[in-house]
CSV table of C-alpha atoms in Angstrom, one decimal:
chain,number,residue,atom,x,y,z
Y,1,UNK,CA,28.5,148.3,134.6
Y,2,UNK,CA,28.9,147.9,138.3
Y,3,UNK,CA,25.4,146.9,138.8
Y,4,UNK,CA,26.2,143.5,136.9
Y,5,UNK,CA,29.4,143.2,137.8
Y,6,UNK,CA,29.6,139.5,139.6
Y,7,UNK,CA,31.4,138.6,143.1
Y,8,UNK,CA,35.1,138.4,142.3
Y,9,UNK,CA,35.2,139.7,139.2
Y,10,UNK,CA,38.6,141.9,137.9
Y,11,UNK,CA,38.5,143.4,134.5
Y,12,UNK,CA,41.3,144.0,132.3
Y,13,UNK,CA,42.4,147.4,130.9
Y,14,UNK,CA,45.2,149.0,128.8
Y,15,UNK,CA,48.1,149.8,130.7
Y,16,UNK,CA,48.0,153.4,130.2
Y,17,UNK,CA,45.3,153.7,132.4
Y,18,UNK,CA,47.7,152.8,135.3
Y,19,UNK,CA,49.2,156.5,134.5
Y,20,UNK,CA,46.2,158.9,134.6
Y,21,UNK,CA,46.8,160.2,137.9
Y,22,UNK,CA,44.0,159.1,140.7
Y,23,UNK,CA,42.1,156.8,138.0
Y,24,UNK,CA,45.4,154.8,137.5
Y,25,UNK,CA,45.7,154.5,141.4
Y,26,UNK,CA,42.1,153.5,141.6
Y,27,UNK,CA,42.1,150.7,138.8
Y,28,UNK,CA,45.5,149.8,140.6
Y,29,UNK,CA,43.6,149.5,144.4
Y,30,UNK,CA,40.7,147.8,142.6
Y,31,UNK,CA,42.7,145.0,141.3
Y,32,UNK,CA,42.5,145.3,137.4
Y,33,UNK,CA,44.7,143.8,135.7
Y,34,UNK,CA,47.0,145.9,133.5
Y,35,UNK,CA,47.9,144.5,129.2
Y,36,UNK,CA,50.3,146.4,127.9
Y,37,UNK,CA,48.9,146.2,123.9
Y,38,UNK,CA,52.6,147.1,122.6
Y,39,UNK,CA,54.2,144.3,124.0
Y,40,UNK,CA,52.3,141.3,122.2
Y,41,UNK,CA,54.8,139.0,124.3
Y,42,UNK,CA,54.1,140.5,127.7
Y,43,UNK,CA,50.5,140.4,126.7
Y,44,UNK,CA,50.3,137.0,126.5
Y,45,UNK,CA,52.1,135.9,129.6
Y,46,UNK,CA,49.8,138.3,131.2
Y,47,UNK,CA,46.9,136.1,129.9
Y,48,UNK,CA,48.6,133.2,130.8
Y,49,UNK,CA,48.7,134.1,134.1
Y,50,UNK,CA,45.1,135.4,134.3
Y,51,UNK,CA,44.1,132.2,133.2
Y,52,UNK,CA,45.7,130.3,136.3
Y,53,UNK,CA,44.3,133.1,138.4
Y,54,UNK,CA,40.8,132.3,137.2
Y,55,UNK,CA,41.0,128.5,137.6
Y,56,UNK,CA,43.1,128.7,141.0
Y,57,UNK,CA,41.7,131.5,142.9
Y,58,UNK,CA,37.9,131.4,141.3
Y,59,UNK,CA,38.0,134.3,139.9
Y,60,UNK,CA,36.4,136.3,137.0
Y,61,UNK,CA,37.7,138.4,134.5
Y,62,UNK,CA,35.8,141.4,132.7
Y,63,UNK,CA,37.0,141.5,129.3
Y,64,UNK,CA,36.4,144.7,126.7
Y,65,UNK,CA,37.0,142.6,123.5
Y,66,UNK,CA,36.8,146.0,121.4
Y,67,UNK,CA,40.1,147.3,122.6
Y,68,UNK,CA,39.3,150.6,122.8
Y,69,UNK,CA,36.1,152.9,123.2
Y,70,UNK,CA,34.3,153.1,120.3
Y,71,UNK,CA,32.9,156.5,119.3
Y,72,UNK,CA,31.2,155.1,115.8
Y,73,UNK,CA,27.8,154.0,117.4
Y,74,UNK,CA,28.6,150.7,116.5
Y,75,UNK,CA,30.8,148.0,117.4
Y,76,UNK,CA,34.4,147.7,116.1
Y,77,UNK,CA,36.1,144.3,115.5
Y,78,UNK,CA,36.7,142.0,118.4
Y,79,UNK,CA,40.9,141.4,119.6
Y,80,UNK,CA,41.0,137.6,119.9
Y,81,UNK,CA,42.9,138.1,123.4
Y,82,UNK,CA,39.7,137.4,126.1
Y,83,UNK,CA,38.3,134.6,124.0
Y,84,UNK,CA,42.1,132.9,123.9
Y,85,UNK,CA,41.9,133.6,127.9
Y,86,UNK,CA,38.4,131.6,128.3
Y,87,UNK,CA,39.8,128.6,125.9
Y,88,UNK,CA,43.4,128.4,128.0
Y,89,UNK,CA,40.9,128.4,131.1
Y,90,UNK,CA,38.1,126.7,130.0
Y,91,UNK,CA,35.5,128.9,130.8
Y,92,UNK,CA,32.2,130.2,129.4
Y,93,UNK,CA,32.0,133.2,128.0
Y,94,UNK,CA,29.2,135.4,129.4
Y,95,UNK,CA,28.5,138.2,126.4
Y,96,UNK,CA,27.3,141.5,128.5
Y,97,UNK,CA,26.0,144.1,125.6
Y,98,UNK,CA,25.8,147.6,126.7
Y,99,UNK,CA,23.6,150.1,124.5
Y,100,UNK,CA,24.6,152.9,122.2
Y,101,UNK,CA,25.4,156.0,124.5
Y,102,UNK,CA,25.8,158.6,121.7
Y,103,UNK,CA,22.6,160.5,122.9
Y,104,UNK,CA,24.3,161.7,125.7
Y,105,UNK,CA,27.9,161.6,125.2
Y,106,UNK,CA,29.7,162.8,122.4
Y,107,UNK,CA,34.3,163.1,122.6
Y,108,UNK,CA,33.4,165.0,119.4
Y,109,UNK,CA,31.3,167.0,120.3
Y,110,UNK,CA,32.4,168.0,124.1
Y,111,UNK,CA,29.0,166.5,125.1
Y,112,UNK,CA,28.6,164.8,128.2
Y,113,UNK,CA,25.0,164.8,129.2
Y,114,UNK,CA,23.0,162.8,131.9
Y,115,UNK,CA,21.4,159.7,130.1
Y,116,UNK,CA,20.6,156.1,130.2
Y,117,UNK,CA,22.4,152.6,128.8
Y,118,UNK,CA,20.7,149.7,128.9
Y,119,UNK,CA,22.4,146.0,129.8
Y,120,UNK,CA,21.8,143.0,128.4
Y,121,UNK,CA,23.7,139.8,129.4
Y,122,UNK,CA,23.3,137.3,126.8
Y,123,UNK,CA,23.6,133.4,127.5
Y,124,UNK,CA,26.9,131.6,128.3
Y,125,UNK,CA,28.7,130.4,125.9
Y,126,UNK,CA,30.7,127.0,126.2
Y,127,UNK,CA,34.5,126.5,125.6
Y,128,UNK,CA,34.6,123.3,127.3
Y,129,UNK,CA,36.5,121.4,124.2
Y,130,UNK,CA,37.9,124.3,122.9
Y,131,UNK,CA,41.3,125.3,121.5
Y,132,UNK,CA,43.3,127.7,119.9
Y,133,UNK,CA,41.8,126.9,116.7
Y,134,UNK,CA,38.7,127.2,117.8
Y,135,UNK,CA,39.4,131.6,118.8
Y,136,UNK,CA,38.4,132.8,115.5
Y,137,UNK,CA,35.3,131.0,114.9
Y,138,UNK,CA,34.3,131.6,118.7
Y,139,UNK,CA,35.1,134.9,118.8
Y,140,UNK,CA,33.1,135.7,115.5
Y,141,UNK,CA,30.3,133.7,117.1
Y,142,UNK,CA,30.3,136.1,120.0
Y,143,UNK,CA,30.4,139.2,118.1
Y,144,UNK,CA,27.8,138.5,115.8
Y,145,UNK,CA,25.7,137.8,119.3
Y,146,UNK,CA,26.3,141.1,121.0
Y,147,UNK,CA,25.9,142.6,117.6
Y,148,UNK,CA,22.3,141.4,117.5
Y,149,UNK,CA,21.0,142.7,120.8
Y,150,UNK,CA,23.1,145.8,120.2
Y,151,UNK,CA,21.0,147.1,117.5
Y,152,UNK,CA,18.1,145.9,119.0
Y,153,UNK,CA,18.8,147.8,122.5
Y,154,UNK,CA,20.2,150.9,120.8
């Protein structure tokens, strides 16, 4: 992931990660931004304030729309939360797939193996226009994108 990561880019991660010892102090160093997933309210705000950041300091945010890490070999629903963040700030969205890794690492199994992942970043995709009742269709739009070239590179 860091080999495509772009100049001033920040992702955004659950706020538990902020308590798992030196990984918490690292995300915190690094900059990420920290969504509490609880607290819908603060959530939101959070966004909201991401979304000034972006427009105001020209910055990029890294988004994991599934929520969580995904053990299936497939892809889980997308949370509606980044794609409501690149309406409020009317900015592309820039679909990165990363292929399956269940050849080499496996929670179930205790397997954690060297292998490879492949990266695909897909076209942008406008939201010049866009507004809140635009997320669904958008974000459906996006999935089904990344769901394409996920089978295809896994």
């Amino acid at each position: 992931m860091m080999e495509v990561l772009p100049d001033r880019c920040v992702p955004i991660a659950k706020r538990e990660l902020l308590y798992m010892g030196a990984v918490g102090v690292a995300c915190w160093l690094g900059g990420i931004i920290f969504i509490d997933r609880k607290r819908t309210h603060d959530a939101i705000s959070v966004m909201a304030e991401a979304a000034h950041t972006m427009l105001s300091q020209d910055v990029r945010v890294w988004v994991f729309p599934e929520g969580t890490r995904n053990h299936s070999g497939s892809m889980l629903p997308f949370k509606r939360g980044a794609f409501h963040l690149a309406v409020q700030a009317q900015v592309p969205v820039v679909p990165i797939v990363i292929s399956s890794y269940q050849h080499f690492y496996s929670k179930r199994e205790r397997r954690f193996t060297a292998g490879q992942c492949v990266i695909q970043v897909l076209p942008p995709l406008p939201t010049r226009g866009l507004g809140p009742a635009d997320v669904p269709a958008l974000t459906e739009r996006v999935r089904a994108a990344m769901l394409d070239a996920f089978e295809a590179l896994s």
